C-alpha cells in the first residue's frame, strides 16, 4: 500500500505569499504528502494580527450592530494580496463579499471564525493544484459539540479514498444539523491528527515556525535545549500546561494507531524537528526531565480542617460546591489537615464569594484562605520515576532565585511535578528550573 503523510501548516507558515511558496516547495518535495491541512494566516511580524483574531472581532462588532467594514477590509486585503502575488485564478473577492454578507446577516461566532481556515484552504488548494475538501463534510461533532471520532474517521476514509491529493481546512467541523463548530484555539492541530488517523498515515507532520519542541519556551529562555523525541503523554502534559506548539487534544485521534507526529520548521525544512511517539517506541536517551511549561492566572483556595479525613462526606461536599457553581478543578493537592483547590481565575472570579460561602456552610472548615494571581509550572519527564531528589532539586533552584513556592504536587504517574508560584515570578521560575536541569 502506498504510504501517506498528512501535513498541517500553522498560521505563521501561511502568513503571506512568500510563506505559501515555501509550503509548496515542502509539499512537492515528497509525493507522500497528499493531505494538507492549513491554519488561517497568522502574524507576519510581532505587531501584526492573526486573521482568526480579526474574524472574532468582526463577529463581536456585528453582533452589537456596529459597522465592521474597517476590520473586514484588513482581512480581505491579506487574502487578496496572497492571491495576486501568487497570480491565482480564483475570484477571492466574490467569496470574501459573500462571507461578509453572512456575518452581517447574523452568522454564528464559530462560522465567522472558521472562515479564516476555509479561505486559506481554498487558496492553497488552487496554488498546489490539489482538490479542496471542506472539513464540514468530514468532521462530525455530536450534540455536546464533542468530536464523534468513529463517524469522522469513516467519512475521512471513504471520501479521501477517491481523492489522491487534497487540502482540508483546519479548526472546524459540523454538527448533525450541518452547523459549523470550531475546536478551541489552536485547533487546526486536531484536524491534522483526525485526517492522519482517517487515512491511516505513516506520519503526521506539523509544520510551524520553530524547529520542534524545546525544553522550555524560547520566548523565556535563551537557546533552550532541543527535544529530539518525546512521548505522547509527556507532550500532552506540556501542551496542556501552556506550551502552544501542539494542541493537547491532537494526541487522541492518532494514539491507538501509534502514528508518530513530527514537529517541523517551515522556514528550516532541513532541520529534523521533534518526533512525538508512542510510549511503546524505544527511546534511547532518558533525561530526568523532558520539558518545562506553565500557565498563569490561577486562584488557590486553601482549606484547613483538623482531621478532615474522618469527616467521610468532606471531599464529596467540597467537590459538589465547585460542580454546582460550574467551576472545574485544575489540581487538588492535600495533606492530613488541609486541602487546596486550584482553579482558573477567569472561571472563579465572579463566583469566588459565593463558592467560599458555600464551602463554609457545607464543609465547616477551620479556615479558608485564597491566593489570587498564581501560576502553575509543570516539570515533565518520563525519566523522573527513576530519579531520586527531583523535587528537592527544583526547590533549591527556586529558593536560590528568590521564588516562593505556594504548593508542589506530583502526579500519581510520576511523569510530572506541578509547582504553584506567584504570577510575577513566572519567567524567573522557568529560567531557574531550566538552568538546574539543562
Ligand atoms: P502555529 O501557528 O504554527 O500553530 P504556535 O504559535 O501554535 O504555531 O506554536 C509555535 C510557538 O510556540 C513558537 O513560535 C514558540 O514561540 C512557542 N513555544 C512555547 N513553548 C515552546 C517550547 N517549549 N518549544 C518550542 N516552542 C515553544
Ligand atoms: N486559526 C485558529 C486559531 O488561531 C486555529 C489554529 O491556528 O490552529 O486559533
Ligand atoms: Mg498552533
Short mmCIF file of C-alpha atoms and ligand atoms in Angstrom, two decimals:
data_model
loop_
_atom_site.label_atom_id
_atom_site.label_comp_id
_atom_site.label_asym_id
_atom_site.label_seq_id
_atom_site.Cartn_x
_atom_site.Cartn_y
_atom_site.Cartn_z
CA UNK A 1 0.00 0.00 0.00
CA UNK A 2 1.16 3.49 -0.78
CA UNK A 3 2.44 5.48 2.19
CA UNK A 4 0.59 8.67 3.10
CA UNK A 5 1.85 11.65 5.07
CA UNK A 6 -0.55 14.30 6.39
CA UNK A 7 1.00 17.77 6.71
CA UNK A 8 -0.55 20.57 8.77
CA UNK A 9 0.80 24.10 8.30
CA UNK A 10 0.30 26.64 11.11
CA UNK A 11 -0.64 30.31 10.81
CA UNK A 12 2.89 31.69 10.60
CA UNK A 13 3.73 29.12 7.89
CA UNK A 14 0.97 30.62 5.71
CA UNK A 15 1.04 34.25 6.78
CA UNK A 16 1.83 35.69 3.31
CA UNK A 17 2.62 34.71 -0.29
CA UNK A 18 6.31 34.16 0.50
CA UNK A 19 5.36 31.59 3.11
CA UNK A 20 2.99 29.94 0.58
CA UNK A 21 5.90 29.38 -1.79
CA UNK A 22 7.89 27.66 1.00
CA UNK A 23 4.90 25.46 1.73
CA UNK A 24 4.58 24.48 -1.93
CA UNK A 25 8.27 23.54 -2.05
CA UNK A 26 7.85 21.37 1.03
CA UNK A 27 4.69 19.65 -0.20
CA UNK A 28 6.00 18.90 -3.68
CA UNK A 29 9.36 17.60 -2.42
CA UNK A 30 7.76 14.43 -1.02
CA UNK A 31 4.98 12.72 -3.01
CA UNK A 32 3.73 11.06 0.18
CA UNK A 33 2.48 14.47 1.39
CA UNK A 34 -1.00 14.05 -0.02
CA UNK A 35 -3.36 15.58 2.53
CA UNK A 36 -2.63 19.13 3.60
CA UNK A 37 -4.31 20.95 6.49
CA UNK A 38 -3.80 24.75 6.67
CA UNK A 39 -4.50 27.18 9.53
CA UNK A 40 -5.66 30.74 8.88
CA UNK A 41 -2.90 33.28 8.13
CA UNK A 42 -1.07 34.21 11.33
CA UNK A 43 1.14 37.14 12.23
CA UNK A 44 3.76 38.26 9.69
CA UNK A 45 5.67 40.10 12.41
CA UNK A 46 5.39 40.79 16.14
CA UNK A 47 2.86 43.63 15.89
CA UNK A 48 0.71 42.07 13.15
CA UNK A 49 -2.73 40.44 13.65
CA UNK A 50 -3.88 36.85 13.30
CA UNK A 51 -6.77 36.55 10.85
CA UNK A 52 -8.71 34.46 13.39
CA UNK A 53 -8.48 37.27 15.97
CA UNK A 54 -9.75 39.75 13.38
CA UNK A 55 -12.66 37.48 12.49
CA UNK A 56 -13.65 37.19 16.15
CA UNK A 57 -13.53 40.98 16.27
CA UNK A 58 -15.85 41.24 13.24
CA UNK A 59 -18.31 38.88 14.90
CA UNK A 60 -18.21 40.88 18.13
CA UNK A 61 -18.89 44.17 16.32
CA UNK A 62 -21.58 42.71 14.06
CA UNK A 63 -23.40 41.10 17.00
CA UNK A 64 -23.65 44.55 18.62
CA UNK A 65 -24.88 46.10 15.39
CA UNK A 66 -21.62 48.02 14.95
CA UNK A 67 -20.12 48.51 11.50
CA UNK A 68 -17.14 46.17 10.96
CA UNK A 69 -16.07 47.33 7.46
CA UNK A 70 -12.69 48.55 8.64
CA UNK A 71 -11.65 45.29 10.31
CA UNK A 72 -13.05 43.21 7.45
CA UNK A 73 -11.11 45.22 4.88
CA UNK A 74 -7.84 44.29 6.66
CA UNK A 75 -8.84 40.62 6.37
CA UNK A 76 -9.82 40.98 2.70
CA UNK A 77 -6.57 42.68 1.82
CA UNK A 78 -4.48 39.89 3.37
CA UNK A 79 -6.19 37.25 1.19
CA UNK A 80 -6.34 39.42 -1.93
CA UNK A 81 -2.60 40.15 -1.66
CA UNK A 82 -1.75 36.45 -1.36
CA UNK A 83 -3.88 35.63 -4.42
CA UNK A 84 -2.49 38.42 -6.58
CA UNK A 85 1.15 37.75 -5.56
CA UNK A 86 0.71 34.08 -6.46
CA UNK A 87 -1.18 35.02 -9.67
CA UNK A 88 -4.06 32.71 -8.85
CA UNK A 89 -7.13 32.34 -10.97
CA UNK A 90 -9.54 32.47 -8.05
CA UNK A 91 -12.28 35.03 -7.54
CA UNK A 92 -11.41 35.58 -3.90
CA UNK A 93 -13.16 38.99 -3.83
CA UNK A 94 -16.51 37.43 -4.55
CA UNK A 95 -16.07 34.78 -1.84
CA UNK A 96 -14.99 37.46 0.66
CA UNK A 97 -18.05 39.55 -0.16
CA UNK A 98 -20.33 36.58 0.33
CA UNK A 99 -18.78 35.81 3.76
CA UNK A 100 -19.09 39.45 4.81
CA UNK A 101 -22.76 39.39 3.91
CA UNK A 102 -23.30 36.25 6.00
CA UNK A 103 -21.61 37.88 9.03
CA UNK A 104 -23.83 40.94 8.58
CA UNK A 105 -26.88 38.71 8.47
CA UNK A 106 -26.06 37.16 11.86
CA UNK A 107 -23.73 34.20 11.16
CA UNK A 108 -22.61 32.40 14.32
CA UNK A 109 -19.33 33.08 16.13
CA UNK A 110 -17.97 29.67 15.12
CA UNK A 111 -18.95 30.09 11.46
CA UNK A 112 -17.31 33.51 11.36
CA UNK A 113 -14.05 32.30 12.96
CA UNK A 114 -13.88 29.22 10.71
CA UNK A 115 -13.72 31.32 7.53
CA UNK A 116 -10.03 32.05 8.16
CA UNK A 117 -9.11 28.42 7.56
CA UNK A 118 -11.78 27.98 4.85
CA UNK A 119 -10.39 30.81 2.71
CA UNK A 120 -6.78 29.78 3.24
CA UNK A 121 -7.57 26.19 2.24
CA UNK A 122 -9.32 27.38 -0.95
CA UNK A 123 -6.27 29.45 -1.88
CA UNK A 124 -3.77 26.71 -1.01
CA UNK A 125 -5.70 24.05 -2.97
CA UNK A 126 -5.71 26.31 -6.02
CA UNK A 127 -2.00 27.03 -5.63
CA UNK A 128 -0.99 23.39 -5.15
CA UNK A 129 -3.43 22.03 -7.73
CA UNK A 130 -4.97 19.77 -5.05
CA UNK A 131 -8.69 19.24 -4.55
CA UNK A 132 -10.45 21.29 -1.85
CA UNK A 133 -12.41 19.10 0.57
CA UNK A 134 -14.43 21.00 3.17
CA UNK A 135 -13.91 19.92 6.79
CA UNK A 136 -17.65 20.40 7.39
CA UNK A 137 -18.29 17.35 5.20
CA UNK A 138 -15.76 15.18 7.04
CA UNK A 139 -15.59 16.12 10.70
CA UNK A 140 -18.71 15.32 12.74
CA UNK A 141 -19.46 16.81 16.15
CA UNK A 142 -22.22 15.43 18.37
CA UNK A 143 -24.89 17.32 20.32
CA UNK A 144 -22.47 18.49 23.01
CA UNK A 145 -20.08 19.69 20.28
CA UNK A 146 -17.78 16.78 21.07
CA UNK A 147 -15.94 15.12 18.23
CA UNK A 148 -17.51 11.88 17.02
CA UNK A 149 -14.23 10.23 16.09
CA UNK A 150 -15.67 6.98 14.75
CA UNK A 151 -18.11 8.64 12.32
CA UNK A 152 -15.45 11.15 11.33
CA UNK A 153 -12.84 8.50 10.59
CA UNK A 154 -15.31 6.63 8.39
CA UNK A 155 -16.13 9.85 6.48
CA UNK A 156 -12.46 10.70 6.02
CA UNK A 157 -11.52 7.20 4.87
CA UNK A 158 -14.40 6.86 2.39
CA UNK A 159 -14.23 10.40 0.96
CA UNK A 160 -10.47 10.58 0.57
CA UNK A 161 -10.17 7.05 -0.83
CA UNK A 162 -11.06 8.51 -4.25
CA UNK A 163 -9.15 11.78 -3.87
CA UNK A 164 -5.39 11.27 -4.03
CA UNK A 165 -4.38 14.86 -3.19
CA UNK A 166 -6.47 17.24 -1.10
CA UNK A 167 -6.39 20.36 1.04
CA UNK A 168 -8.71 20.28 4.07
CA UNK A 169 -9.21 23.43 6.21
CA UNK A 170 -8.24 23.09 9.87
CA UNK A 171 -10.02 24.22 13.05
CA UNK A 172 -13.65 23.20 12.41
CA UNK A 173 -16.24 20.57 11.55
CA UNK A 174 -20.04 20.48 11.56
CA UNK A 175 -22.72 19.08 13.85
CA UNK A 176 -25.58 16.78 12.77
CA UNK A 177 -27.63 19.81 11.67
CA UNK A 178 -24.81 20.97 9.44
CA UNK A 179 -23.85 23.98 11.58
CA UNK A 180 -20.15 24.85 11.66
CA UNK A 181 -18.48 24.19 15.02
CA UNK A 182 -14.87 25.19 15.73
CA UNK A 183 -12.41 23.48 18.05
CA UNK A 184 -10.72 25.52 20.78
CA UNK A 185 -7.93 27.93 19.79
CA UNK A 186 -5.01 26.27 18.03
CA UNK A 187 -7.39 23.52 16.93
CA UNK A 188 -6.06 23.03 13.38
CA UNK A 189 -3.55 20.70 15.04
CA UNK A 190 -6.51 18.46 15.95
CA UNK A 191 -7.80 18.48 12.36
CA UNK A 192 -4.41 17.29 11.10
CA UNK A 193 -4.45 14.49 13.61
CA UNK A 194 -8.00 13.44 12.68
CA UNK A 195 -7.15 13.32 8.97
CA UNK A 196 -3.96 11.35 9.72
CA UNK A 197 -5.94 8.75 11.64
CA UNK A 198 -8.69 8.58 8.98
CA UNK A 199 -6.27 7.87 6.11
CA UNK A 200 -4.02 5.72 8.31
CA UNK A 201 -0.99 7.91 7.62
CA UNK A 202 2.55 6.69 8.33
CA UNK A 203 3.37 10.14 9.70
CA UNK A 204 1.63 13.35 10.78
CA UNK A 205 3.84 16.37 10.09
CA UNK A 206 3.04 19.54 11.99
CA UNK A 207 4.83 22.49 10.33
CA UNK A 208 5.37 25.63 12.40
CA UNK A 209 7.89 28.44 12.98
CA UNK A 210 10.27 26.61 15.36
CA UNK A 211 12.40 23.51 14.70
CA UNK A 212 10.43 21.42 17.18
CA UNK A 213 9.87 21.33 20.88
CA UNK A 214 12.40 22.90 23.23
CA UNK A 215 12.92 22.10 26.88
CA UNK A 216 11.39 25.49 27.75
CA UNK A 217 9.58 28.30 25.94
CA UNK A 218 12.20 30.01 23.71
CA UNK A 219 10.50 33.35 24.42
CA UNK A 220 11.50 32.97 28.10
CA UNK A 221 14.80 31.04 27.98
CA UNK A 222 17.57 31.90 25.50
CA UNK A 223 18.51 29.00 23.23
CA UNK A 224 16.80 26.24 25.21
CA UNK A 225 17.86 22.66 24.61
CA UNK A 226 16.08 20.92 21.73
CA UNK A 227 13.93 17.84 22.39
CA UNK A 228 14.59 15.21 19.71
CA UNK A 229 11.98 12.69 20.82
CA UNK A 230 9.11 12.92 23.28
CA UNK A 231 6.23 10.58 24.14
CA UNK A 232 2.54 11.33 23.54
CA UNK A 233 1.91 11.57 27.28
CA UNK A 234 4.75 13.94 28.03
CA UNK A 235 3.69 16.11 25.12
CA UNK A 236 0.12 16.22 26.40
CA UNK A 237 1.27 17.28 29.85
CA UNK A 238 3.44 20.03 28.40
CA UNK A 239 0.90 21.36 25.93
CA UNK A 240 -1.93 21.24 28.45
CA UNK A 241 0.29 23.22 30.81
CA UNK A 242 0.91 26.01 28.36
CA UNK A 243 3.34 25.01 25.59
CA UNK A 244 1.36 26.08 22.50
CA UNK A 245 3.36 24.16 19.89
CA UNK A 246 0.77 21.39 19.57
CA UNK A 247 -2.83 21.38 20.82
CA UNK A 248 -3.05 18.86 23.69
CA UNK A 249 -6.06 17.13 22.13
CA UNK A 250 -4.10 16.27 18.98
CA UNK A 251 -2.90 13.08 20.61
CA UNK A 252 -6.26 11.27 20.95
CA UNK A 253 -7.06 10.55 17.29
CA UNK A 254 -3.65 9.10 16.47
CA UNK A 255 -2.77 7.40 19.74
CA UNK A 256 -4.29 3.98 19.17
CA UNK A 257 -2.85 3.70 15.65
CA UNK A 258 0.51 4.90 17.05
CA UNK A 259 1.01 7.37 14.20
CA UNK A 260 4.10 9.46 15.05
CA UNK A 261 3.98 13.26 14.85
CA UNK A 262 6.92 15.25 13.55
CA UNK A 263 7.08 18.94 14.52
CA UNK A 264 8.93 20.71 11.66
CA UNK A 265 10.02 24.23 10.81
CA UNK A 266 8.63 25.68 7.53
CA UNK A 267 11.49 28.19 7.49
CA UNK A 268 14.15 25.49 8.03
CA UNK A 269 12.75 22.30 6.46
CA UNK A 270 16.16 20.60 6.62
CA UNK A 271 16.07 20.53 10.45
CA UNK A 272 14.90 17.16 11.79
CA UNK A 273 12.44 18.71 14.27
CA UNK A 274 10.89 16.81 17.18
CA UNK A 275 9.38 13.33 16.93
CA UNK A 276 6.38 12.60 19.16
CA UNK A 277 6.00 8.87 19.58
CA UNK A 278 4.02 6.27 21.48
CA UNK A 279 5.11 5.13 24.94
CA UNK A 280 6.00 1.76 23.47
CA UNK A 281 8.52 3.19 21.00
CA UNK A 282 12.13 2.64 22.03
CA UNK A 283 13.77 5.90 23.08
CA UNK A 284 17.47 5.77 23.83
CA UNK A 285 18.17 8.94 25.69
CA UNK A 286 16.50 9.16 29.06
CA UNK A 287 16.95 12.56 30.63
CA UNK A 288 15.37 13.11 34.05
CA UNK A 289 13.37 15.98 32.69
CA UNK A 290 11.99 16.35 29.21
CA UNK A 291 10.45 19.79 29.42
CA UNK A 292 9.08 22.67 31.47
CA UNK A 293 5.88 24.61 30.73
CA UNK A 294 3.48 26.78 32.67
CA UNK A 295 0.30 28.82 32.78
CA UNK A 296 -0.59 31.98 34.66
CA UNK A 297 -3.75 33.24 36.33
CA UNK A 298 -4.95 30.67 38.80
CA UNK A 299 -6.56 31.11 42.21
CA UNK A 300 -5.72 28.76 45.09
CA UNK A 301 -8.40 28.18 47.73
CA UNK A 302 -6.69 26.67 50.73
CA UNK A 303 -8.92 24.93 53.28
CA UNK A 304 -7.82 23.75 56.72
CA UNK A 305 -9.80 21.36 58.89
CA UNK A 306 -8.35 19.21 61.62
CA UNK A 307 -8.91 15.51 60.87
CA UNK A 308 -10.77 16.21 57.63
CA UNK A 309 -10.25 12.57 56.63
CA UNK A 310 -12.56 11.48 59.49
CA UNK A 311 -15.42 13.54 58.04
CA UNK A 312 -16.48 10.97 55.45
CA UNK A 313 -18.52 13.29 53.23
CA UNK A 314 -16.00 16.15 53.30
CA UNK A 315 -14.40 15.71 49.87
CA UNK A 316 -17.71 14.93 48.19
CA UNK A 317 -19.31 18.08 49.62
CA UNK A 318 -16.32 20.19 48.63
CA UNK A 319 -16.27 18.93 45.07
CA UNK A 320 -20.03 19.33 44.68
CA UNK A 321 -19.84 23.01 45.68
CA UNK A 322 -17.45 23.56 42.77
CA UNK A 323 -19.54 21.42 40.45
CA UNK A 324 -22.81 23.18 41.21
CA UNK A 325 -21.08 26.50 40.50
CA UNK A 326 -19.75 25.14 37.21
CA UNK A 327 -16.08 25.62 38.14
CA UNK A 328 -13.55 22.96 37.10
CA UNK A 329 -10.78 22.00 39.48
CA UNK A 330 -7.33 22.03 37.92
CA UNK A 331 -5.49 20.35 40.83
CA UNK A 332 -6.33 19.36 44.38
CA UNK A 333 -3.20 18.70 46.45
CA UNK A 334 -3.84 17.74 50.08
CA UNK A 335 -2.20 16.88 53.39
CA UNK A 336 -3.71 15.44 56.59
CA UNK A 337 -5.41 18.61 57.77
CA UNK A 338 -5.53 20.76 54.67
CA UNK A 339 -6.51 20.73 51.03
CA UNK A 340 -6.01 23.27 48.25
CA UNK A 341 -8.26 23.76 45.27
CA UNK A 342 -6.55 25.23 42.26
CA UNK A 343 -8.93 26.82 39.79
CA UNK A 344 -8.55 29.12 36.82
CA UNK A 345 -9.08 32.73 37.92
CA UNK A 346 -11.20 33.57 34.89
CA UNK A 347 -13.61 30.77 35.83
CA UNK A 348 -13.91 31.54 39.53
CA UNK A 349 -13.51 35.31 39.77
CA UNK A 350 -17.16 36.34 39.54
CA UNK A 351 -18.24 33.46 41.80
CA UNK A 352 -15.49 33.44 44.42
CA UNK A 353 -17.52 34.89 47.32
CA UNK A 354 -20.44 32.55 46.68
CA UNK A 355 -18.18 29.48 46.43
CA UNK A 356 -16.36 30.32 49.66
CA UNK A 357 -19.63 30.92 51.48
CA UNK A 358 -20.99 27.55 50.33
CA UNK A 359 -17.78 25.75 51.37
CA UNK A 360 -18.16 27.35 54.82
CA UNK A 361 -21.77 26.18 55.10
CA UNK A 362 -21.38 22.62 53.78
CA UNK A 363 -17.82 21.65 54.77
CA UNK A 364 -17.42 23.60 58.06
CA UNK A 365 -13.68 24.13 57.72
CA UNK A 366 -11.46 25.68 60.42
CA UNK A 367 -10.22 28.27 57.96
CA UNK A 368 -10.25 29.23 54.28
CA UNK A 369 -7.61 31.40 52.63
CA UNK A 370 -7.48 32.39 48.97
CA UNK A 371 -4.38 33.23 46.97
CA UNK A 372 -5.07 35.06 43.69
CA UNK A 373 -2.65 35.66 40.78
CA UNK A 374 -0.95 32.31 40.98
CA UNK A 375 0.87 30.50 38.20
CA UNK A 376 1.41 26.77 37.74
CA UNK A 377 4.56 25.29 36.32
CA UNK A 378 4.80 21.69 35.18
CA UNK A 379 8.12 19.89 35.12
CA UNK A 380 7.59 16.85 32.93
CA UNK A 381 9.75 13.81 32.27
CA UNK A 382 9.38 10.08 31.90
CA UNK A 383 12.84 9.74 33.50
CA UNK A 384 11.64 11.25 36.79
CA UNK A 385 10.27 7.97 38.08
CA UNK A 386 13.76 6.51 38.29
CA UNK A 387 15.46 9.54 39.79
CA UNK A 388 15.54 10.47 43.45
CA UNK A 389 15.54 14.04 44.65
CA UNK A 390 13.82 15.73 41.70
CA UNK A 391 11.56 17.86 43.91
CA UNK A 392 14.47 18.77 46.18
CA UNK A 393 16.47 19.96 43.20
CA UNK A 394 13.57 22.09 41.97
CA UNK A 395 13.02 23.52 45.46
CA UNK A 396 16.67 24.51 45.75
CA UNK A 397 16.77 26.09 42.30
CA UNK A 398 13.70 28.20 43.06
CA UNK A 399 14.82 29.17 46.57
CA UNK A 400 18.23 30.25 45.29
CA UNK A 401 16.47 32.57 42.87
CA UNK A 402 14.15 34.04 45.49
CA UNK A 403 10.97 32.35 44.20
CA UNK A 404 8.43 31.40 46.87
CA UNK A 405 6.66 28.08 46.33
CA UNK A 406 2.99 28.01 47.37
CA UNK A 407 2.41 24.38 46.54
CA UNK A 408 4.08 21.41 44.96
CA UNK A 409 2.37 18.24 43.85
CA UNK A 410 3.47 15.17 41.99
CA UNK A 411 1.10 13.38 39.61
CA UNK A 412 0.49 9.73 40.51
CA UNK A 413 2.07 8.65 37.22
CA UNK A 414 5.31 10.32 38.38
CA UNK A 415 5.51 11.88 34.96
CA UNK A 416 5.20 15.43 36.25
CA UNK A 417 5.65 17.74 39.20
CA UNK A 418 3.38 20.78 39.42
CA UNK A 419 4.56 23.86 41.27
CA UNK A 420 2.41 26.82 42.31
CA UNK A 421 4.10 30.23 42.42
CA UNK A 422 3.12 33.90 42.07
CA UNK A 423 2.35 35.16 38.55
CA UNK A 424 5.09 37.75 38.88
CA UNK A 425 7.75 35.05 39.42
CA UNK A 426 6.74 33.09 36.31
CA UNK A 427 9.65 33.78 33.94
CA UNK A 428 12.17 33.70 36.77
CA UNK A 429 10.94 30.29 37.94
CA UNK A 430 11.01 28.73 34.47
CA UNK A 431 14.54 30.02 33.88
CA UNK A 432 15.72 28.78 37.30
CA UNK A 433 14.38 25.24 36.79
CA UNK A 434 15.78 25.17 33.26
CA UNK A 435 19.23 26.21 34.49
CA UNK A 436 19.16 23.44 37.10
CA UNK A 437 18.44 20.77 34.50
CA UNK A 438 19.91 21.91 31.20
P1 LIG B 1 1.42 27.58 14.72
O1 LIG B 1 0.88 28.94 14.38
O2 LIG B 1 2.37 27.06 13.69
O3 LIG B 1 0.36 26.61 15.09
P2 LIG B 1 2.05 28.10 17.53
O4 LIG B 1 2.17 29.57 17.73
O5 LIG B 1 0.78 27.45 17.92
O6 LIG B 1 2.39 27.79 16.00
O7 LIG B 1 3.26 27.36 18.28
C1 LIG B 1 4.61 27.66 18.00
C2 LIG B 1 5.18 28.64 19.01
O8 LIG B 1 5.24 28.05 20.31
C3 LIG B 1 6.62 29.03 18.75
O9 LIG B 1 6.69 30.15 17.92
C4 LIG B 1 7.22 29.30 20.15
O10 LIG B 1 7.40 30.66 20.38
C5 LIG B 1 6.15 28.79 21.12
N1 LIG B 1 6.67 27.90 22.19
C6 LIG B 1 6.31 27.95 23.51
N2 LIG B 1 6.90 26.99 24.23
C7 LIG B 1 7.68 26.29 23.37
C8 LIG B 1 8.57 25.18 23.51
N3 LIG B 1 8.74 24.58 24.70
N4 LIG B 1 9.21 24.73 22.41
C9 LIG B 1 9.03 25.33 21.21
N5 LIG B 1 8.21 26.39 21.01
C10 LIG B 1 7.53 26.88 22.06
N1 LIG B 2 -6.70 29.79 13.43
C1 LIG B 2 -7.10 29.16 14.68
C2 LIG B 2 -6.53 29.92 15.86
O1 LIG B 2 -5.92 30.95 15.68
C3 LIG B 2 -6.73 27.71 14.72
C4 LIG B 2 -5.26 27.40 14.58
O2 LIG B 2 -4.46 28.27 14.26
O3 LIG B 2 -4.89 26.22 14.78
O4 LIG B 2 -6.74 29.52 16.98
MG1 LIG B 3 -0.72 26.27 16.87
#
